[in-house]
mmCIF file of C-alpha atoms in Angstrom:
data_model
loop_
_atom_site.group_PDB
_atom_site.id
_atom_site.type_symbol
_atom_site.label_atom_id
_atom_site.label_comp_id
_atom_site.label_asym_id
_atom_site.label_seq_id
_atom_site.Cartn_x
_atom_site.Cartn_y
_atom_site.Cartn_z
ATOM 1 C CA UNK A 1 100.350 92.202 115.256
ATOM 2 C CA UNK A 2 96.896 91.190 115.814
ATOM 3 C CA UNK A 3 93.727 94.150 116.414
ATOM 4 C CA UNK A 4 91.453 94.438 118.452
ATOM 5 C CA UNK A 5 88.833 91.474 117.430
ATOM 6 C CA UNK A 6 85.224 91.346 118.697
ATOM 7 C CA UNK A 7 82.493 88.316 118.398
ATOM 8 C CA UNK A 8 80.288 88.058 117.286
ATOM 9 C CA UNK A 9 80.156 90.294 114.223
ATOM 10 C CA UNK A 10 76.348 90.092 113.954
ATOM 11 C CA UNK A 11 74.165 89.213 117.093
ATOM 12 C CA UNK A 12 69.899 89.315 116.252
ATOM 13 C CA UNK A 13 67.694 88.372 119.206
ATOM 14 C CA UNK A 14 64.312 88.672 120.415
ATOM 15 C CA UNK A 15 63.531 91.552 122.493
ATOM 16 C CA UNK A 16 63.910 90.452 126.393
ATOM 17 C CA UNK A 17 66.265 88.248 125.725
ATOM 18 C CA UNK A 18 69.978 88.562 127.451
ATOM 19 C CA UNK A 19 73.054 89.087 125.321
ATOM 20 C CA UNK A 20 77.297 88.913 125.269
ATOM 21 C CA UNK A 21 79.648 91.033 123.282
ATOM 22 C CA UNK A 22 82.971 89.839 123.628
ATOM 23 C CA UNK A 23 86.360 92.233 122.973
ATOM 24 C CA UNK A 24 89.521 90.851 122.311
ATOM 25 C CA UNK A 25 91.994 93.834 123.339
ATOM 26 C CA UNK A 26 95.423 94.364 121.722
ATOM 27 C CA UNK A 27 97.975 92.435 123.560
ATOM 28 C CA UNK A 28 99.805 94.484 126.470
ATOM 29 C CA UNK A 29 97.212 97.019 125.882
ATOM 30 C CA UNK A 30 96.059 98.326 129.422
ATOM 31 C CA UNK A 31 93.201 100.431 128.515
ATOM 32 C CA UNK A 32 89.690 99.047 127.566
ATOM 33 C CA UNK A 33 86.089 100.819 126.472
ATOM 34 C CA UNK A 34 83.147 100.523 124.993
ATOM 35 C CA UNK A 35 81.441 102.434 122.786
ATOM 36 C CA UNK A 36 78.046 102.289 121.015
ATOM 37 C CA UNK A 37 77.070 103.329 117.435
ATOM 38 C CA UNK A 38 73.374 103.971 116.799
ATOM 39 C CA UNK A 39 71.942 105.991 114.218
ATOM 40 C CA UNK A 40 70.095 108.207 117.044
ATOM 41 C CA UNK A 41 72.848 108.941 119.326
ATOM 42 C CA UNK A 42 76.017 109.104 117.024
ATOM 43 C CA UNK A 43 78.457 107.623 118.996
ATOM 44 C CA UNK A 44 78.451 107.252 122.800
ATOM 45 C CA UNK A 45 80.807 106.391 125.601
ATOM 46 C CA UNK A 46 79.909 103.348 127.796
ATOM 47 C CA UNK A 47 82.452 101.541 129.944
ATOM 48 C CA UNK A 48 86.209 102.550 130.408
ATOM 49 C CA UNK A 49 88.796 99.785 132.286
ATOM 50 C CA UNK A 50 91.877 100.788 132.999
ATOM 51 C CA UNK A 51 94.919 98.311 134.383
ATOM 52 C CA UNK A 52 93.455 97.254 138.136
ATOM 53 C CA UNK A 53 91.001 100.243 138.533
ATOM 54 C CA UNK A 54 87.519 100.205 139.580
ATOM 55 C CA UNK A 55 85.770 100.812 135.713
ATOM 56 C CA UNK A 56 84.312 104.121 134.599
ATOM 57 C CA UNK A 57 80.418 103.117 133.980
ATOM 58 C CA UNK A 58 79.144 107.018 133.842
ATOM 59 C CA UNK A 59 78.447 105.831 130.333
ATOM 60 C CA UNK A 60 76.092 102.720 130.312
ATOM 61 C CA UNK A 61 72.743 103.752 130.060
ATOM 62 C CA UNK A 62 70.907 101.736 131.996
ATOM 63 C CA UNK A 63 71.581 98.738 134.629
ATOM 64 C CA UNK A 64 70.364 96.200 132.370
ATOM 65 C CA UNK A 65 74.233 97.142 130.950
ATOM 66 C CA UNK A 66 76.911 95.731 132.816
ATOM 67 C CA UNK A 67 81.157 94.913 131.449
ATOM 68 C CA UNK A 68 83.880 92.834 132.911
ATOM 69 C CA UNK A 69 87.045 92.309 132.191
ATOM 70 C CA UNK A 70 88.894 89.007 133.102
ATOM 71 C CA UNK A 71 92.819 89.304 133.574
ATOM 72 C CA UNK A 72 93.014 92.052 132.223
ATOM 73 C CA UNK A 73 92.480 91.239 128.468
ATOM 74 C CA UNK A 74 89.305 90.183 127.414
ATOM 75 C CA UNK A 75 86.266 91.746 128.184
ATOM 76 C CA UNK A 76 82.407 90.865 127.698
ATOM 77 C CA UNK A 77 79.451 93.247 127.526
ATOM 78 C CA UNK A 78 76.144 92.187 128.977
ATOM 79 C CA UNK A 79 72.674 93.330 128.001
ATOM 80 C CA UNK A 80 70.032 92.051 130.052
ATOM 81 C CA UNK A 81 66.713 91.964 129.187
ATOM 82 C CA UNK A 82 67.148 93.802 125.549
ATOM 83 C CA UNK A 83 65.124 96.319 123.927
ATOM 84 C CA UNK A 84 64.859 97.695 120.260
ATOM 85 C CA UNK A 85 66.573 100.545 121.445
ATOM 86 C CA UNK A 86 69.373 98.731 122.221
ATOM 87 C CA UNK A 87 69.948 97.771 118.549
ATOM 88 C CA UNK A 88 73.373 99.472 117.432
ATOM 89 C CA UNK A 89 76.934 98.333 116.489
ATOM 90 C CA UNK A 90 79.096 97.828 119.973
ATOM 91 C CA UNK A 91 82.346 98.976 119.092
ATOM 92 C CA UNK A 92 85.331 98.196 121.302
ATOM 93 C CA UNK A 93 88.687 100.517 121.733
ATOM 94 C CA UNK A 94 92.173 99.621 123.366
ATOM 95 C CA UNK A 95 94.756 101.762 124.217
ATOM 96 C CA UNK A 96 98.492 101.366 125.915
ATOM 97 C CA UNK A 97 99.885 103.270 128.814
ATOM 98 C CA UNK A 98 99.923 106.655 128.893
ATOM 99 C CA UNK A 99 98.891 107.049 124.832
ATOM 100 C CA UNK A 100 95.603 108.664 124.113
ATOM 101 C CA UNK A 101 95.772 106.647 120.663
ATOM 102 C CA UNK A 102 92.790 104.356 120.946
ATOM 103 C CA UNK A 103 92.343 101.301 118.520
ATOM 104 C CA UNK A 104 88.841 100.441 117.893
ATOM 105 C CA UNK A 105 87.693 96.845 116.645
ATOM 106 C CA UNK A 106 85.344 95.900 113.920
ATOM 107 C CA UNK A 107 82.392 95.974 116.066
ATOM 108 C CA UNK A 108 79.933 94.186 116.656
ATOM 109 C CA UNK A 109 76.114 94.610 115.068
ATOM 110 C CA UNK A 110 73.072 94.616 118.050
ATOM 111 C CA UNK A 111 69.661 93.786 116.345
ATOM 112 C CA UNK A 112 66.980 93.361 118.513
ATOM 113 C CA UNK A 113 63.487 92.186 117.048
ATOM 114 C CA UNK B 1 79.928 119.428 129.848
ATOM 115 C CA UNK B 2 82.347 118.526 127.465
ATOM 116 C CA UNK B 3 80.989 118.224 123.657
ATOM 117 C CA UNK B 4 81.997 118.249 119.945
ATOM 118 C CA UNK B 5 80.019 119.719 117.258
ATOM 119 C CA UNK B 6 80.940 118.937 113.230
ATOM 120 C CA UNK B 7 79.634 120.779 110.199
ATOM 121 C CA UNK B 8 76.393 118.928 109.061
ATOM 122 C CA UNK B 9 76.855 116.603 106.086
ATOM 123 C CA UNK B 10 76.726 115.141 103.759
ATOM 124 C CA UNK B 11 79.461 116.739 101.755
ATOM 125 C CA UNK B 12 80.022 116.152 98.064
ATOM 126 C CA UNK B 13 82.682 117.437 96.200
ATOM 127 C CA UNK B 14 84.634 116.515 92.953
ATOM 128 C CA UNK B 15 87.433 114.656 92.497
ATOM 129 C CA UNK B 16 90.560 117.026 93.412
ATOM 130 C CA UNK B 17 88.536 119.667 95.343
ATOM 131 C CA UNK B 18 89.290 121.150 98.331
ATOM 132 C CA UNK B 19 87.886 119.825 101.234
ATOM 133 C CA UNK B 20 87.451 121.687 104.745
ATOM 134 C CA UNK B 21 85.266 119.876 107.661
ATOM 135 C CA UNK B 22 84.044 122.156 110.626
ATOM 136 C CA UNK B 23 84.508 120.888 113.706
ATOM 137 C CA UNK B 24 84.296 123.146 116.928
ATOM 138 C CA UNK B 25 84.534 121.833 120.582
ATOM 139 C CA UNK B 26 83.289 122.821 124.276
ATOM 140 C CA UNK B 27 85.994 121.576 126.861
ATOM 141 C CA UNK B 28 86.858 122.440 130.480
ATOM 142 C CA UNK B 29 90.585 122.035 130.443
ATOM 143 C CA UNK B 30 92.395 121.016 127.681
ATOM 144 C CA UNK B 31 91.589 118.224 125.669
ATOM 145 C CA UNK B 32 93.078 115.930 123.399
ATOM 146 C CA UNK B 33 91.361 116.314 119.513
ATOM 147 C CA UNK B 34 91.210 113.588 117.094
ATOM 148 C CA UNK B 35 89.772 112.839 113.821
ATOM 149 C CA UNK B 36 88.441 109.339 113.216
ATOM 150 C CA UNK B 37 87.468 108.206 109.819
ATOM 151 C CA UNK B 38 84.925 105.482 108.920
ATOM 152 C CA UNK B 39 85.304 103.957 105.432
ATOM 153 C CA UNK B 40 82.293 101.992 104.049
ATOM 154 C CA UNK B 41 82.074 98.591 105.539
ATOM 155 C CA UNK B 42 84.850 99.339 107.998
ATOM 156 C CA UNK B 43 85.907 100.083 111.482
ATOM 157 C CA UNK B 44 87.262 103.642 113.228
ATOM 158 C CA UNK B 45 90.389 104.328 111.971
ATOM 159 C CA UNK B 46 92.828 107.535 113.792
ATOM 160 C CA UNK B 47 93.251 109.933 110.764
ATOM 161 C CA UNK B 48 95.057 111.962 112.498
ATOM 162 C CA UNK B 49 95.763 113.782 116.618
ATOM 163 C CA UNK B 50 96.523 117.201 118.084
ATOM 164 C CA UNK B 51 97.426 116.926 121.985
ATOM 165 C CA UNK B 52 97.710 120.577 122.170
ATOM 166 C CA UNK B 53 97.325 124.426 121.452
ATOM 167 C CA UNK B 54 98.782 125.422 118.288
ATOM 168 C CA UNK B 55 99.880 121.480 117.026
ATOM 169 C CA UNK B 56 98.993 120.145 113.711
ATOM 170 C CA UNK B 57 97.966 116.736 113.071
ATOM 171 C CA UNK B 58 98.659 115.387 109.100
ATOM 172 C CA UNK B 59 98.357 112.223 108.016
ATOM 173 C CA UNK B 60 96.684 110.785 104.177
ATOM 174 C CA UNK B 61 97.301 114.611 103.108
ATOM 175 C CA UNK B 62 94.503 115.486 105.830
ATOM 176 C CA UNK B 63 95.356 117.748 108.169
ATOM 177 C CA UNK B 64 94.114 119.610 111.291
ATOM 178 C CA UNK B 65 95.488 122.789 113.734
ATOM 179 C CA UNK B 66 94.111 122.367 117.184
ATOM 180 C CA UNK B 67 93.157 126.288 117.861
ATOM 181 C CA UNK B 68 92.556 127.060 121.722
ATOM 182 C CA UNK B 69 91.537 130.198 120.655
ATOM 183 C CA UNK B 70 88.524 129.452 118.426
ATOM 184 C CA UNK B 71 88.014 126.553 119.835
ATOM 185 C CA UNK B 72 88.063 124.333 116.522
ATOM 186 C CA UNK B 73 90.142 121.803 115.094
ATOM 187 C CA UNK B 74 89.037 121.658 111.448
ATOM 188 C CA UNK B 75 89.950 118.895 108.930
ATOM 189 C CA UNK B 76 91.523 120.159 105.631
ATOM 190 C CA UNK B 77 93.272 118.603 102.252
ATOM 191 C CA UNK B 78 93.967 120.046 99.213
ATOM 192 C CA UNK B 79 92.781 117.543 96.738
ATOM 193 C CA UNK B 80 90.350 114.880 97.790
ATOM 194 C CA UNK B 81 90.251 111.343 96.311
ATOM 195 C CA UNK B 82 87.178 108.875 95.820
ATOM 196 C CA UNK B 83 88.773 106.678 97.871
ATOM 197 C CA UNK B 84 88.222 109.413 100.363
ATOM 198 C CA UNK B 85 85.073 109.018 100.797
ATOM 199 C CA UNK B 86 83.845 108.028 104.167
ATOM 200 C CA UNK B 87 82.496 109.317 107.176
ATOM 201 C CA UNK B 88 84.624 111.697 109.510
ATOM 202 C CA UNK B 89 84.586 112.060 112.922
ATOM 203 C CA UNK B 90 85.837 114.578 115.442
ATOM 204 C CA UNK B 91 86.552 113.352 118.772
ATOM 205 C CA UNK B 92 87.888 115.154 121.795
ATOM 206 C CA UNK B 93 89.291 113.247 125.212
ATOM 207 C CA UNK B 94 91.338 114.067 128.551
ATOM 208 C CA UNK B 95 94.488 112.360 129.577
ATOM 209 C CA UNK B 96 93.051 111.709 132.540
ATOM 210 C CA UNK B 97 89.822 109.376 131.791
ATOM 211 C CA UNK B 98 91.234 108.570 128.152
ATOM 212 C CA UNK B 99 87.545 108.237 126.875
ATOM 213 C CA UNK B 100 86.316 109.587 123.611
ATOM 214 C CA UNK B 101 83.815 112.496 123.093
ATOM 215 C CA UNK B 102 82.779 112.411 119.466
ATOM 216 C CA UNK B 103 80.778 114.768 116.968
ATOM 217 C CA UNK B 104 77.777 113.405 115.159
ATOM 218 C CA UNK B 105 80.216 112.568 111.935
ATOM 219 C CA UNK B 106 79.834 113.838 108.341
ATOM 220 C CA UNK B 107 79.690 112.073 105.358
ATOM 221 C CA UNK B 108 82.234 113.060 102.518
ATOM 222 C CA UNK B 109 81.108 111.726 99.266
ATOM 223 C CA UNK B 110 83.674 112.656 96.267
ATOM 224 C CA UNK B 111 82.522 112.159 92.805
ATOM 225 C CA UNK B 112 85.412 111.391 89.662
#
């Protein structure tokens, strides 16, 4: 079966300007997060959805960051207002019931001029 | 907190070396421990898993003993490839909030 898919694969903007990373989950998969790649920080933990449940966030650094996920399947980061340092590769995970297997996408390349 | 820490890279061997990759973790409880691997170009791939104290993850001819007492779970095979070459991750997470906790990765780089 299909991965998980994200769009776009390469995203430059101008700094300021707001952004949308879309993730395209595993079917049936329950379990949803984000994660961000920068040469800095390694990689980090940013959003966690699970089923119905209110979202983990404790990882999004910043309130210009916000994540929803519609129906339970797709979900789409936000950046608001980018910076430079927000220039990474947002890579998305998904994960069935109960497994602590997570699948990650092919991410999704953040440049911010 | 919770935190992974991996052997600094990058690491070159020869083809057919043995390779070993540190990886040593701070946890409250009793985590999950993964290794990821990167290949160039592509996305995180599970090498391979230990869920707990004493299991071994294999997979690729990699493998990995999760070892409550040390604290480690360090990546081993016998004879590395070039196709091996990549970067590694270690990765710890709880059943509970299923997120990942990763090292800062090493680079393998094997030579023919």
């Amino acid at each position: 079966g299909a991965g998980v898919s994200q769009s776009p694969s390469n995203k430059v903007t101008e700094k300021g300007k707001d952004v949308e990373l879309r993730c395209d989950p595993i079917s049936g998969h329950t379990a949803l997060y984000w994660y961000r790649q920068s040469l800095g920080q390694g990689l980090e933990f940013l959003i966690y959805f699970q089923g119905n449940s209110a979202p983990d966030k404790s990882g999004l650094p910043s309130d210009r960051f916000s994540a929803e996920r519609t129906g339970g399947s797709v979900s789409t980061l936000t950046i608001q207002r980018t910076q430079q340092e927000d220039s990474a590769v947002y890579l998305c995970a998904s994960s069935s019931g109960g497994s602590v297997e997570q699948y990650f996408g092919p991410g999704t390349r953040l440049t911010v001029t | 907190g919770n935190s992974v820490t991996q052997m600094e890279g990058p690491v070159t061997l020869s083809e057919e070396a043995f390779l070993t990759i540190n990886c040593t973790y701070t946890a409250t409880g009793y985590p999950s421990l993964f290794w990821y691997v990167q290949y160039p170009g592509e996305g995180l791939q599970l090498l391979l898993k230990a869920t707990k104290a004493d299991d071994k993850g294999s997979n690729k001819g990699f493998e990995a003993t999760y070892r409550k007492e040390t604290t480690s779970f360090h990546l081993e095979k016998g004879s590395v490839q070039v196709s091996d070459s990549a970067v590694y991750f270690c990765a710890l997470s709880f059943s509970n909030t299923g997120k990942l906790i990763f090292g800062q990765g090493t680079t393998l780089q094997v030579k023919p």
